[in-house]
Coordinates of C-alpha atoms in Angstrom, one line a residue:
X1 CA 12.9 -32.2 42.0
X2 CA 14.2 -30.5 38.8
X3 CA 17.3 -29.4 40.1
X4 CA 18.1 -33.0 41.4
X5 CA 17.2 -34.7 38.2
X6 CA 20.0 -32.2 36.9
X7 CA 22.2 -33.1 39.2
X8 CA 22.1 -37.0 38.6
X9 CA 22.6 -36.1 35.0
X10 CA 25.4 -34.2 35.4
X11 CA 26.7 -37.2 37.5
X12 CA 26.2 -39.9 34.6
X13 CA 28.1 -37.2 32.1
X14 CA 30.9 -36.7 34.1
X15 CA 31.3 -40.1 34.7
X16 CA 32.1 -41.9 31.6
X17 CA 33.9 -39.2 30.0
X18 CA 36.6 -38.8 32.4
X19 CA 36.7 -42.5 33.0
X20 CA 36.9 -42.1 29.1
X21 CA 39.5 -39.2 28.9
X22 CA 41.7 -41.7 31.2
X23 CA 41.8 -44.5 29.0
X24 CA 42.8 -42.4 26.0
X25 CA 45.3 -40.8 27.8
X26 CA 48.8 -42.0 26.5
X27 CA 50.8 -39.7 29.2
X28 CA 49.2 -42.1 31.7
X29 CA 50.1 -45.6 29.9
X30 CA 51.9 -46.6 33.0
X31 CA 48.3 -45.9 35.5
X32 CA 46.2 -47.4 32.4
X33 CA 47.7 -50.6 33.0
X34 CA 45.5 -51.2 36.0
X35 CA 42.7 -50.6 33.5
X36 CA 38.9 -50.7 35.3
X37 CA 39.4 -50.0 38.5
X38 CA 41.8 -46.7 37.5
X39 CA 38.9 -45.7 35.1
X40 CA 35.9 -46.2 37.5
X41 CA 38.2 -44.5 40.7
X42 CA 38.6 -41.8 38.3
X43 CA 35.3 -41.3 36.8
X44 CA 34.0 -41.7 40.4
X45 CA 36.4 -39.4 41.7
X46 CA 35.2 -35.9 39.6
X47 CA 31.8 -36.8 40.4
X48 CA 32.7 -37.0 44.0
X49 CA 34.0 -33.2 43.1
X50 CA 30.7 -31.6 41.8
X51 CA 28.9 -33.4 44.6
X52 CA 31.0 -31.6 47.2
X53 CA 30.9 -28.4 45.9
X54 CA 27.0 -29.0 45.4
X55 CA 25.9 -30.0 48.8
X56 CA 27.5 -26.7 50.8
X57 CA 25.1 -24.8 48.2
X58 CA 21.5 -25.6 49.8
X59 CA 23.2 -24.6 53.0
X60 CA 23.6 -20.8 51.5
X61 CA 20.5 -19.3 53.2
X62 CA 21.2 -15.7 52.7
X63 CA 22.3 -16.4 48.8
X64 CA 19.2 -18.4 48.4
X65 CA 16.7 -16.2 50.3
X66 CA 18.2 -13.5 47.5
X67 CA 17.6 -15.8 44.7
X68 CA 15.1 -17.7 45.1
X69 CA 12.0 -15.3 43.8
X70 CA 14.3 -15.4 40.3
X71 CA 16.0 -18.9 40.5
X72 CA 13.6 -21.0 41.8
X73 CA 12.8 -22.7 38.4
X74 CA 16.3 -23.5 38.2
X75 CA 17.1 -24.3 41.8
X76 CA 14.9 -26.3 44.4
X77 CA 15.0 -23.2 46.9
X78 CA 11.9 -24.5 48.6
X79 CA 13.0 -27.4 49.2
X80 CA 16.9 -27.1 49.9
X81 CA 17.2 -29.3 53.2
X82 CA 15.4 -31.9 50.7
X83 CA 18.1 -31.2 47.7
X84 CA 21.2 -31.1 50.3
X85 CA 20.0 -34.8 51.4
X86 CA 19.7 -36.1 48.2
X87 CA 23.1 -34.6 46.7
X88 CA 24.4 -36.6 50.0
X89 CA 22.9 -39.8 49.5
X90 CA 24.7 -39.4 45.7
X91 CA 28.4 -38.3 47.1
X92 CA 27.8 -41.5 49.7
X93 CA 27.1 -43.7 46.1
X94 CA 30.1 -42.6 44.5
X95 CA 32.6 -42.4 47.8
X96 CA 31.8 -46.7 47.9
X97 CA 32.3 -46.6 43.9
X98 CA 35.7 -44.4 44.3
X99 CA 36.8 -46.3 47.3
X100 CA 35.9 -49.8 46.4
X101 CA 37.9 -48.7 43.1
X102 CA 40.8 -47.4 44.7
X103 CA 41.3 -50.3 47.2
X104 CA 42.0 -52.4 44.0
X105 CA 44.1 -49.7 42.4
X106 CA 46.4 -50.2 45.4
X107 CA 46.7 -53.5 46.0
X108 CA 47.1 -53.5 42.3
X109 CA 49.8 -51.1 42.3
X110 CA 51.9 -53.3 44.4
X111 CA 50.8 -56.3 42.3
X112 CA 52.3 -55.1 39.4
X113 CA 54.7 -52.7 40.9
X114 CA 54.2 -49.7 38.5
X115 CA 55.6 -47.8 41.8
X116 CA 57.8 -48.8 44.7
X117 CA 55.3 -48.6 47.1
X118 CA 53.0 -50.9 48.7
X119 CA 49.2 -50.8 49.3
X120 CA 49.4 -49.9 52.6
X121 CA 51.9 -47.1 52.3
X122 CA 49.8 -45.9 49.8
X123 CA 46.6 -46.3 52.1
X124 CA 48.2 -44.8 55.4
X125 CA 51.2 -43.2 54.4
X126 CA 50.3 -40.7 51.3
X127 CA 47.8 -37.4 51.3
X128 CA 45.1 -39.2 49.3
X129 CA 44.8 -42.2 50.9
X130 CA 45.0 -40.0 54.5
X131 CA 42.5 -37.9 53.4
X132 CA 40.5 -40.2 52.0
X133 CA 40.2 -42.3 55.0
X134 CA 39.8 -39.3 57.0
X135 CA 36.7 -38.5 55.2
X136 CA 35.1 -41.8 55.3
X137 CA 35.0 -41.7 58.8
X138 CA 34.2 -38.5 59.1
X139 CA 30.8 -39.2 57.1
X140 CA 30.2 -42.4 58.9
X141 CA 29.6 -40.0 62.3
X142 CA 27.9 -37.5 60.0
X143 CA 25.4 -40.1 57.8
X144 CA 24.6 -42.1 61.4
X145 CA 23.9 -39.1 63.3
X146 CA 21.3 -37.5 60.2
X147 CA 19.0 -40.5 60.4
X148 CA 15.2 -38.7 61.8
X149 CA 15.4 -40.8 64.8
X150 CA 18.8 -39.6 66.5
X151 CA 18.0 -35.8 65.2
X152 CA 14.6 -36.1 67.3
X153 CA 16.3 -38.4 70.9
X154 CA 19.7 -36.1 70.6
X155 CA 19.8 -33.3 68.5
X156 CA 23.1 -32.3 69.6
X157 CA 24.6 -35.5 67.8
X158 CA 23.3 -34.6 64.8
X159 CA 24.5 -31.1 65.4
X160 CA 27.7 -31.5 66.5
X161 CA 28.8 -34.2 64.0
X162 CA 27.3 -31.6 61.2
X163 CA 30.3 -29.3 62.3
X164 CA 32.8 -32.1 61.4
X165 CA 31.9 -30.6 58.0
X166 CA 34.6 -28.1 58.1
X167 CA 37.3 -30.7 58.1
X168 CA 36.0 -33.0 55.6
X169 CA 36.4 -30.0 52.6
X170 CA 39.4 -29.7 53.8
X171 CA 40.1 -32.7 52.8
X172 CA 38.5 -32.6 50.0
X173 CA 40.3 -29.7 49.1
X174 CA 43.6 -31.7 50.0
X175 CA 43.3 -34.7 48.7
X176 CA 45.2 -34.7 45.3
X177 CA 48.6 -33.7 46.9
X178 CA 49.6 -37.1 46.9
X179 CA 50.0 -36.6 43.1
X180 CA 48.6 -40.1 42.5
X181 CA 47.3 -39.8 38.7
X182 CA 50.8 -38.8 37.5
X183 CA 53.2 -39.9 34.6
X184 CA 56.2 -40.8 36.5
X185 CA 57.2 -43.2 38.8
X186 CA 58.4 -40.4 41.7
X187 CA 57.1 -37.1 41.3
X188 CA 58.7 -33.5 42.4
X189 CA 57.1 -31.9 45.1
X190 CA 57.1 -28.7 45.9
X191 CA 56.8 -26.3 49.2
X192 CA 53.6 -24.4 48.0
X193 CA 50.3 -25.5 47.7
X194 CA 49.1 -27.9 46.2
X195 CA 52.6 -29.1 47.1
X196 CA 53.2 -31.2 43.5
X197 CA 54.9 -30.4 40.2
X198 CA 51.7 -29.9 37.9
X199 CA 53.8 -30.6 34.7
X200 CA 54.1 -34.5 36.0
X201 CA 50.7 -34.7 38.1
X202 CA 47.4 -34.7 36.0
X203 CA 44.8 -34.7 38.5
X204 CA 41.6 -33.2 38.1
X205 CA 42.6 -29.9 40.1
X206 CA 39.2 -29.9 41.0
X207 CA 39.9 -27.8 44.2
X208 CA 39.9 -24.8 41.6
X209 CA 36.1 -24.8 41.9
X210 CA 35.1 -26.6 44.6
X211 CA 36.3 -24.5 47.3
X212 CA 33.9 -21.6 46.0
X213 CA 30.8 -22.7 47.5
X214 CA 33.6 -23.4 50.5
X215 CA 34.3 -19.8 50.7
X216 CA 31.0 -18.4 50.1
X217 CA 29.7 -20.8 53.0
X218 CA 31.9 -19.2 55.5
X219 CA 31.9 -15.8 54.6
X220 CA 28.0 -16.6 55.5
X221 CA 28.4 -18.3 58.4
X222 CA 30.6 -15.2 59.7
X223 CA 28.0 -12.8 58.3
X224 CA 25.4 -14.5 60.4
X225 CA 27.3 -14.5 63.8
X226 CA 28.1 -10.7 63.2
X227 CA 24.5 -10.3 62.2
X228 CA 23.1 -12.7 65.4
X229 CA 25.0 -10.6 68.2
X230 CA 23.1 -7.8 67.4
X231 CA 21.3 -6.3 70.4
X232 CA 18.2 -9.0 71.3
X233 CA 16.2 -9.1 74.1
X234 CA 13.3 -11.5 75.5
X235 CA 10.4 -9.6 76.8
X236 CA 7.7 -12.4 77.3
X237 CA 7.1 -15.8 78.0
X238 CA 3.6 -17.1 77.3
X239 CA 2.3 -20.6 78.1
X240 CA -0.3 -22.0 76.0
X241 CA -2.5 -25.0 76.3
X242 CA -0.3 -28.1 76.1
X243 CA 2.8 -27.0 76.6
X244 CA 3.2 -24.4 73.6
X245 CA 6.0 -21.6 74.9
X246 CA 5.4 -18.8 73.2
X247 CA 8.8 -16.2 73.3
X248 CA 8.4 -12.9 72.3
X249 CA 11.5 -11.1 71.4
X250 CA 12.6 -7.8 70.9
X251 CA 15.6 -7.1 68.3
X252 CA 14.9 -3.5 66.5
X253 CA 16.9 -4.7 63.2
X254 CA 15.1 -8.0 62.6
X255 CA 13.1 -7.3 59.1
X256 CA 10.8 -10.4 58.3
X257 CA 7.8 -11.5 56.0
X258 CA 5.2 -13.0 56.7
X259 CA 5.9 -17.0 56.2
X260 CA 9.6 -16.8 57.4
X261 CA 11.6 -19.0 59.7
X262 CA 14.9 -17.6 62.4
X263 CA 17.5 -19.8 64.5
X264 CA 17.6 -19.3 68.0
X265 CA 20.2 -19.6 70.6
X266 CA 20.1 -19.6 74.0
X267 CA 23.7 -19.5 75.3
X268 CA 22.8 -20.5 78.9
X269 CA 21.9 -24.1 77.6
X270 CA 24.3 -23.7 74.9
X271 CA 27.2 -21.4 73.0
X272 CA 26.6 -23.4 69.8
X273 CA 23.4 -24.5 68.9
X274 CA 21.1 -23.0 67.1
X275 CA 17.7 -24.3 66.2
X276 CA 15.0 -23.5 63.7
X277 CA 11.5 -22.1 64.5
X278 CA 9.0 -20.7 62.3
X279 CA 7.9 -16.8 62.6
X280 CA 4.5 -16.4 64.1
X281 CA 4.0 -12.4 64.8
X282 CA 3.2 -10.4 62.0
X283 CA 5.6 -7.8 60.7
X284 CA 3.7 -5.1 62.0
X285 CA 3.4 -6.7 65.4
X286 CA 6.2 -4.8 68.2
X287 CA 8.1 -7.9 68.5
X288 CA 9.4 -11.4 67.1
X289 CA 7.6 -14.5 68.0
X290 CA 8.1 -17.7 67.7
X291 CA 5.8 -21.1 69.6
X292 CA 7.8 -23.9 70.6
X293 CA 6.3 -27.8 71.3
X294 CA 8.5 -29.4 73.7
X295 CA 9.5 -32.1 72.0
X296 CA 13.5 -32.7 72.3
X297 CA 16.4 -32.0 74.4
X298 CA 17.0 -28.8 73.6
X299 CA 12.8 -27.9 74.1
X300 CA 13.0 -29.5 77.6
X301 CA 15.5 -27.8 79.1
X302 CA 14.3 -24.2 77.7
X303 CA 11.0 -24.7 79.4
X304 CA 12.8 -26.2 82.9
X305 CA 15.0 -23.0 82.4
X306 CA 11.9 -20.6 81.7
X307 CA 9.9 -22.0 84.8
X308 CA 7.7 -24.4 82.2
X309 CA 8.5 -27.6 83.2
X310 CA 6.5 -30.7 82.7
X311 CA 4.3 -30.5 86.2
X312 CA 2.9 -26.9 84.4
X313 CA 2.7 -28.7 81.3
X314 CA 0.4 -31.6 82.6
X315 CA -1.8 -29.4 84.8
X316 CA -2.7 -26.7 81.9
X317 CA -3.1 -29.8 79.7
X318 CA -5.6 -30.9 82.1
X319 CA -7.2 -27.8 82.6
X320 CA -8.0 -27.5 78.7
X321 CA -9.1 -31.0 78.8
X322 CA -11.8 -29.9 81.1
X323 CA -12.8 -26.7 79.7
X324 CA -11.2 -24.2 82.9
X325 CA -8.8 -22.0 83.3
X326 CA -5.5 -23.0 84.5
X327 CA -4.6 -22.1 88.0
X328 CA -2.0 -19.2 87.0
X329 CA -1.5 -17.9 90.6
X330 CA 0.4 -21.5 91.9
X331 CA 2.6 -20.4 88.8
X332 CA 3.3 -16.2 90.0
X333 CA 1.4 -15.3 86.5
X334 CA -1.6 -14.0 85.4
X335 CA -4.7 -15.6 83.3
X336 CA -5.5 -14.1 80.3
X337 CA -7.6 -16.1 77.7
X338 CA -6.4 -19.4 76.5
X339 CA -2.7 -18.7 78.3
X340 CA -0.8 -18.1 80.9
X341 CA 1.8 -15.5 81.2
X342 CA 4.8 -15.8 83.2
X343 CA 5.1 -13.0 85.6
X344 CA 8.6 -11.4 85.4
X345 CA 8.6 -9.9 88.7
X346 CA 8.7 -13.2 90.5
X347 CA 10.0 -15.2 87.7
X348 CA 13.7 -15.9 87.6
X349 CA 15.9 -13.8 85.1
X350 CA 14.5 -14.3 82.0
X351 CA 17.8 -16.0 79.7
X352 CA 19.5 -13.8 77.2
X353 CA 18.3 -15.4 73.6
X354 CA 20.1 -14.7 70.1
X355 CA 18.6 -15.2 66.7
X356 CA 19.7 -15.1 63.4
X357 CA 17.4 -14.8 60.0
X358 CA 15.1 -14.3 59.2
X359 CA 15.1 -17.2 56.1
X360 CA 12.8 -17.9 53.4
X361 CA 9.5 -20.3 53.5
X362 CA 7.6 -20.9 50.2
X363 CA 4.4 -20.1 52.4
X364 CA 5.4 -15.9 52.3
X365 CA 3.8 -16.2 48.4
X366 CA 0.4 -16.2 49.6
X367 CA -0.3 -12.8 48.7
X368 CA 0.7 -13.2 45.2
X369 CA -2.1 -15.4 44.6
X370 CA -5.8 -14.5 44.4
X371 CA -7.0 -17.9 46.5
X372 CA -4.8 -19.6 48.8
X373 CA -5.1 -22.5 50.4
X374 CA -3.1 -23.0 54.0
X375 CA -3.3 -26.5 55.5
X376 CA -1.5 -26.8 58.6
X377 CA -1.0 -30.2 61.3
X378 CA -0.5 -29.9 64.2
X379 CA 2.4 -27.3 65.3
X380 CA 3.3 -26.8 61.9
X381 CA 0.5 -24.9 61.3
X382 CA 3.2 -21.9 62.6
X383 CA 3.8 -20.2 59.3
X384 CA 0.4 -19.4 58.6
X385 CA 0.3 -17.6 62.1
X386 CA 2.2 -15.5 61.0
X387 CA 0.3 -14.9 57.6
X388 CA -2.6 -14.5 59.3
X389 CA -2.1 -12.0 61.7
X390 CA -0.2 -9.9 58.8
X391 CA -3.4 -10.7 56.6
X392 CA -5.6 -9.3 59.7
X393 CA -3.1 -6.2 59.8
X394 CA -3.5 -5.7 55.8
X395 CA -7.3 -6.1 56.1
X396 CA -7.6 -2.8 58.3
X397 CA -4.9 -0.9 56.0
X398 CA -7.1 -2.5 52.8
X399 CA -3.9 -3.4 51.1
X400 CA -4.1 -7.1 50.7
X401 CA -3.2 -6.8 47.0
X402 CA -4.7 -9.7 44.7
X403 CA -5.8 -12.5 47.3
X404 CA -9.4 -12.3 47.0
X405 CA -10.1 -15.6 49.1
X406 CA -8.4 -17.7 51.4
X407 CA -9.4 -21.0 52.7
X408 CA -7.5 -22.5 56.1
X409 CA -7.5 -25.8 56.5
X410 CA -5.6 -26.8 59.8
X411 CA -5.9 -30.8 61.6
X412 CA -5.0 -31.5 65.0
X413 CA -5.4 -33.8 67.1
X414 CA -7.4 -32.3 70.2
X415 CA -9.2 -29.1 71.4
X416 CA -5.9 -28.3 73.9
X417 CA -3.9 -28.2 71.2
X418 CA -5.7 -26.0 69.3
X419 CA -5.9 -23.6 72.4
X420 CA -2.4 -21.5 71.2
X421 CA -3.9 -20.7 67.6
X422 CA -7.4 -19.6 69.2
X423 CA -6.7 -16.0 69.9
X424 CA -5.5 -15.6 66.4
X425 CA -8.1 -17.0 64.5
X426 CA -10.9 -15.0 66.7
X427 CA -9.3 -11.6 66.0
X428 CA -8.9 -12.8 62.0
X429 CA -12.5 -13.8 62.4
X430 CA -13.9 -11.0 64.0
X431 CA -12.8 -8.7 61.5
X432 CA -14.4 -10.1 58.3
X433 CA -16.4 -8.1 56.8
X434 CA -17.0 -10.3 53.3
X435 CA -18.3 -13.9 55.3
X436 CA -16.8 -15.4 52.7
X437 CA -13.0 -14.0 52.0
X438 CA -11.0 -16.6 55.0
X439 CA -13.1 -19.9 55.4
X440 CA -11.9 -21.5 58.0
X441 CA -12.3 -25.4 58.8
X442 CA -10.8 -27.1 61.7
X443 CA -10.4 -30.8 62.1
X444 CA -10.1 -32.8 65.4
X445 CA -8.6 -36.5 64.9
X446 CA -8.5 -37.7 68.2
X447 CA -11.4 -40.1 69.1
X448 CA -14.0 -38.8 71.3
X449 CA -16.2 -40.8 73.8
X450 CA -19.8 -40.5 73.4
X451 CA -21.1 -38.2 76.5
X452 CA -18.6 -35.8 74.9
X453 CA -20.4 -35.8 71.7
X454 CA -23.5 -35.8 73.0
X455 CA -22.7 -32.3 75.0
X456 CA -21.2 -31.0 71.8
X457 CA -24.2 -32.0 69.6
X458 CA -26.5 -30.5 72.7
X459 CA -24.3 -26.9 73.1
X460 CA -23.8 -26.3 69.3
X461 CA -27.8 -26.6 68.4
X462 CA -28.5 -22.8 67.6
X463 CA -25.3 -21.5 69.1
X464 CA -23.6 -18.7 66.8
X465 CA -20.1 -20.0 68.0
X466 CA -18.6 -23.3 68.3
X467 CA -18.6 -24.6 71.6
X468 CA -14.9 -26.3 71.1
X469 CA -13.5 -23.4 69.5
X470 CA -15.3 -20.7 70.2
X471 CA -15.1 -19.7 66.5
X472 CA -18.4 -19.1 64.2
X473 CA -16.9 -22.3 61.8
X474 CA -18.3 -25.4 63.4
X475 CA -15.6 -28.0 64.1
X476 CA -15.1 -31.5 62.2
X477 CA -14.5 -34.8 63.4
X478 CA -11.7 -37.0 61.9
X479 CA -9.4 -36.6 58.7
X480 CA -10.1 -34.8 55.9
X481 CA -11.2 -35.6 52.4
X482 CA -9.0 -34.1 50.2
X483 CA -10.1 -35.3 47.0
X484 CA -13.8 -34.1 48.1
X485 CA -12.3 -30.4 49.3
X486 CA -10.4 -29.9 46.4
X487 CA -12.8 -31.5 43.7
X488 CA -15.6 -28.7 44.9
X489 CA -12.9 -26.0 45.2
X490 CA -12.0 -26.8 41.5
X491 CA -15.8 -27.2 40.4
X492 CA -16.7 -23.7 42.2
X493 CA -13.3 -21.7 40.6
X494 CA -14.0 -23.3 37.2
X495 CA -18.2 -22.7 37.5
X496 CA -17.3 -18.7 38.5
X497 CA -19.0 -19.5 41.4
X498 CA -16.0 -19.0 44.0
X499 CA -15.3 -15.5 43.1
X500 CA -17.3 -12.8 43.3
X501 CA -17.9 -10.8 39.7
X502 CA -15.6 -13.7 38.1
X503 CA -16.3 -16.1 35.3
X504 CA -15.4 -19.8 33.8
X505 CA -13.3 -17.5 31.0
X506 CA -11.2 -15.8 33.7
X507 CA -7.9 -17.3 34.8
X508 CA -7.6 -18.1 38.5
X509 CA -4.9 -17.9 40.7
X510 CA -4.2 -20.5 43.3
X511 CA -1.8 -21.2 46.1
X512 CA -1.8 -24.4 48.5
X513 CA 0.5 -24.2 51.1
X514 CA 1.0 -27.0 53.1
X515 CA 3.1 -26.2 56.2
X516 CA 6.5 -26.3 54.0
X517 CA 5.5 -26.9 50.4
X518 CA 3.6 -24.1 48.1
X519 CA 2.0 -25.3 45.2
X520 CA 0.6 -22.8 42.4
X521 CA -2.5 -24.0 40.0
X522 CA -4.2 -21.5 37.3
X523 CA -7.7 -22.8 36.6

């Protein structure tokens, strides 16, 4: 949020003093004589400059996952998708201020005839106006295609149009070699780039330092495809309850934490995307795993192509539903636990995969914190998977540095869906030995009838695990009540009740993480 409130206040400097530094500008009489319009195109105009240098900037995901333990105070590096949108919502702003502005600069032009040219040889015949119509349309196909509900129907919209990218800096790059702010009538061109005699065009030259983060952004983009076709290989497919795929994937040179996210590519469905999944194996674990909902295009077609289509789907859905295994041997796998494992020998080829990452997620802080707080929904409970099988791991090597106490907070809608996470949460369980270090509470939201309360109510009385779970926390019913959960947490730290052999004078540590966001308190 910081780094966008500088952002807009960079906007409103640079706005008024170049619109400013125009009007006082006696070289350019002849341009002033158009008076608003040339002051607002131009004030627009260098804005439109910072912005698109700015918005490739989020998209640096090596650079950021470097800086951000250093710069995140100056930078929103948790919450870069968040900062690229809003940095695009303000070039969109200023694009209809600097167009609007120019369209009556032109006309204006041939109003007044300060220049032998027209307004629509200016519009269609010059760089600028070329440019500048080329990237208008260019973000109309990008802006449309970015709205939530054509990223979830068609993904490939939204990531194709993305691409179109490339070609928009490069006309943003380009678009002052029409020479348009200039103090002669007919300026000289010239053969090199940026193709205009700089002692008679006064532009902003703003290509100087916007094609930086240009630069930077490809050199990564090329560094990731290098680092992507490294040698990968899918070992496993696991089917959990629902519909989760689980992948497991072997790529020797993949170094992660705990918290982190990958891209994955599947080339057989396509060469060019990639999509996002958050890390759920632990570092220590022998491969890379990652759960995937099927929820979209892309989703669909990888479980078809892995054998998981939505006939398997239904039938282990209903087999969760009523508390049975799913019939693995219509399937060619084998039953173990809560999922079902594909089995490669009368499976089809397993598809090649790549991945690229890993990336940084706010959640990897958790160990930096003495009491951390994870609350999950749903499937994006997937980071803190991964933290806690690494915590599990760090438990039996008694490392887990300053976290003292952790408490997981996860809501879903139904016991399938929780059937994925179950393993992991029984092994974390299991090896407690302080009852009170990971608390865990679990809540369902879906309604249930009331013979299946009833059998709940009957099966829970004096049962040491819960009969939904099958965890020693007893399930809840329903949303939670935040300001209740976190009033007694607060009450408890401050008290010295909460930690063991601490008191109210102490300062206390504490990290929520909630599936992308990680908020720090000291109490």
């Amino acid at each position: 949020m910081a780094g966008f409130h500088r952002q807009v206040l960079l906007a409103l400097l640079f706005f008024p003093l170049i619109s400013s530094r125009q009007e006082t500008n006696t070289r350019l009489s002849g341009l002033n004589s158009l008076k608003f319009s040339v002051w607002i195109s131009r004030g627009a105009g260098l804005v439109l400059a910072f912005d698109g240098a700015l918005i490739l900037v989020p998209m640096l995901r090596n650079v950021i996952r470097v800086i951000r333990p250093k710069m995140v105070w100056l930078f929103p590096a948790d919450e870069n998708i968040w900062f690229h949108r809003q940095v695009a919502y303000s070039l969109a702003f200023w694009a209809m201020v600097h167009t609007t502005a120019h369209y009556v600069n032109f006309i204006n032009v041939e109003r007044t005839q300060i220049r032998p040219q027209t307004a629509v040889q200016i519009h269609y015949t010059q760089p600028g106006g070329i440019t500048g119509h080329f990237m208008l349309l260019i973000m109309l196909l990008i802006y449309t295609t970015a709205s939530r509900k054509i990223r979830h129907q068609c993904f490939e919209a939204f990531w194709y149009t993305h691409h179109l990218a490339f070609f928009f800096m490069l006309g943003l790059y380009t678009h002052a070699t029409g020479c348009f702010v200039r103090d002669s009538a007919d300026p000289k061109f010239t053969r090199t780039f940026p193709f205009y005699n700089t002692e008679h065009c006064l532009g902003y030259m703003s290509w100087r330092f916007t094609i930086w983060p240009g630069v930077l952004y490809f050199g990564e983009r090329m560094y990731r495809e290098f680092r992507a076709r490294r040698a990968t290989r899918l070992s496993q497919v696991l089917v959990h309850p629902s519909g989760a795929m689980e992948l497991r994937i072997i790529k020797s040179s993949f170094k992660y934490t705990p918290g982190q996210w990958l891209f994955i590519q599947v080339p057989e469905i396509s060469h060019f995307q990639w999509h996002p999944f958050t890390i759920t194996s632990a570092p220590k674990d022998p491969y890379v795993s990652v759960h995937i909902r099927q929820v979209g295009d892309f989703t669909h077609k990888l479980g078809e192509r892995l054998g998981v289509g939505p006939e398997v789907v239904a039938q282990m859905t209903a087999a969760a539903k009523k508390g049975i295994d799913a019939d693995t041997e219509k399937r060619g796998g084998g039953s173990r636990g809560s999922f079902v494992e594909l089995d490669l020998a009368s499976a089809a080829r397993l598809p090649a995969v790549r991945i690229d990452g890993p990336f940084g997620a706010p959640a990897e802080d958790v160990f930096g914190v003495q009491v951390a707080v994870l609350v999950g929904a749903g499937i994006g409970v997937t980071p803190f998977a991964s933290i806690l099988r690494d915590m599990w791991y760090r438990q039996r090597e008694n490392r887990l540095e300053v976290l003292r106490r952790v408490e997981f907070i996860w809501i879903c809608r139904d016991a399938p869906s929780f059937g994925w996470f179950q393993d992991i949460l029984a092994e974390v369980e299991a090896a407690q030995s302080d009852p009170n270090f990971l608390r865990i509470s679990i809540y369902f939201t879906q309604q249930v009838s009331e013979d299946t309360m009833w059998n709940i109510v009957v099966n829970a009385a004096g049962a040491e695990y819960d009969p939904l779970t099958l965890l020693r926390t007893r399930t809840f019913f329903g949303r939670p009540d935040w300001k209740a959960i976190y009033g007694r947490l607060r009450r408890a730290i401050e008290g010295g009740d909460y930690l063991p052999g601490s008191t109210a004078q102490l300062k206390t540590t504490v990290g929520v993480g909630i599936s992308s966001t990680c908020l720090v308190y000291s109490y």
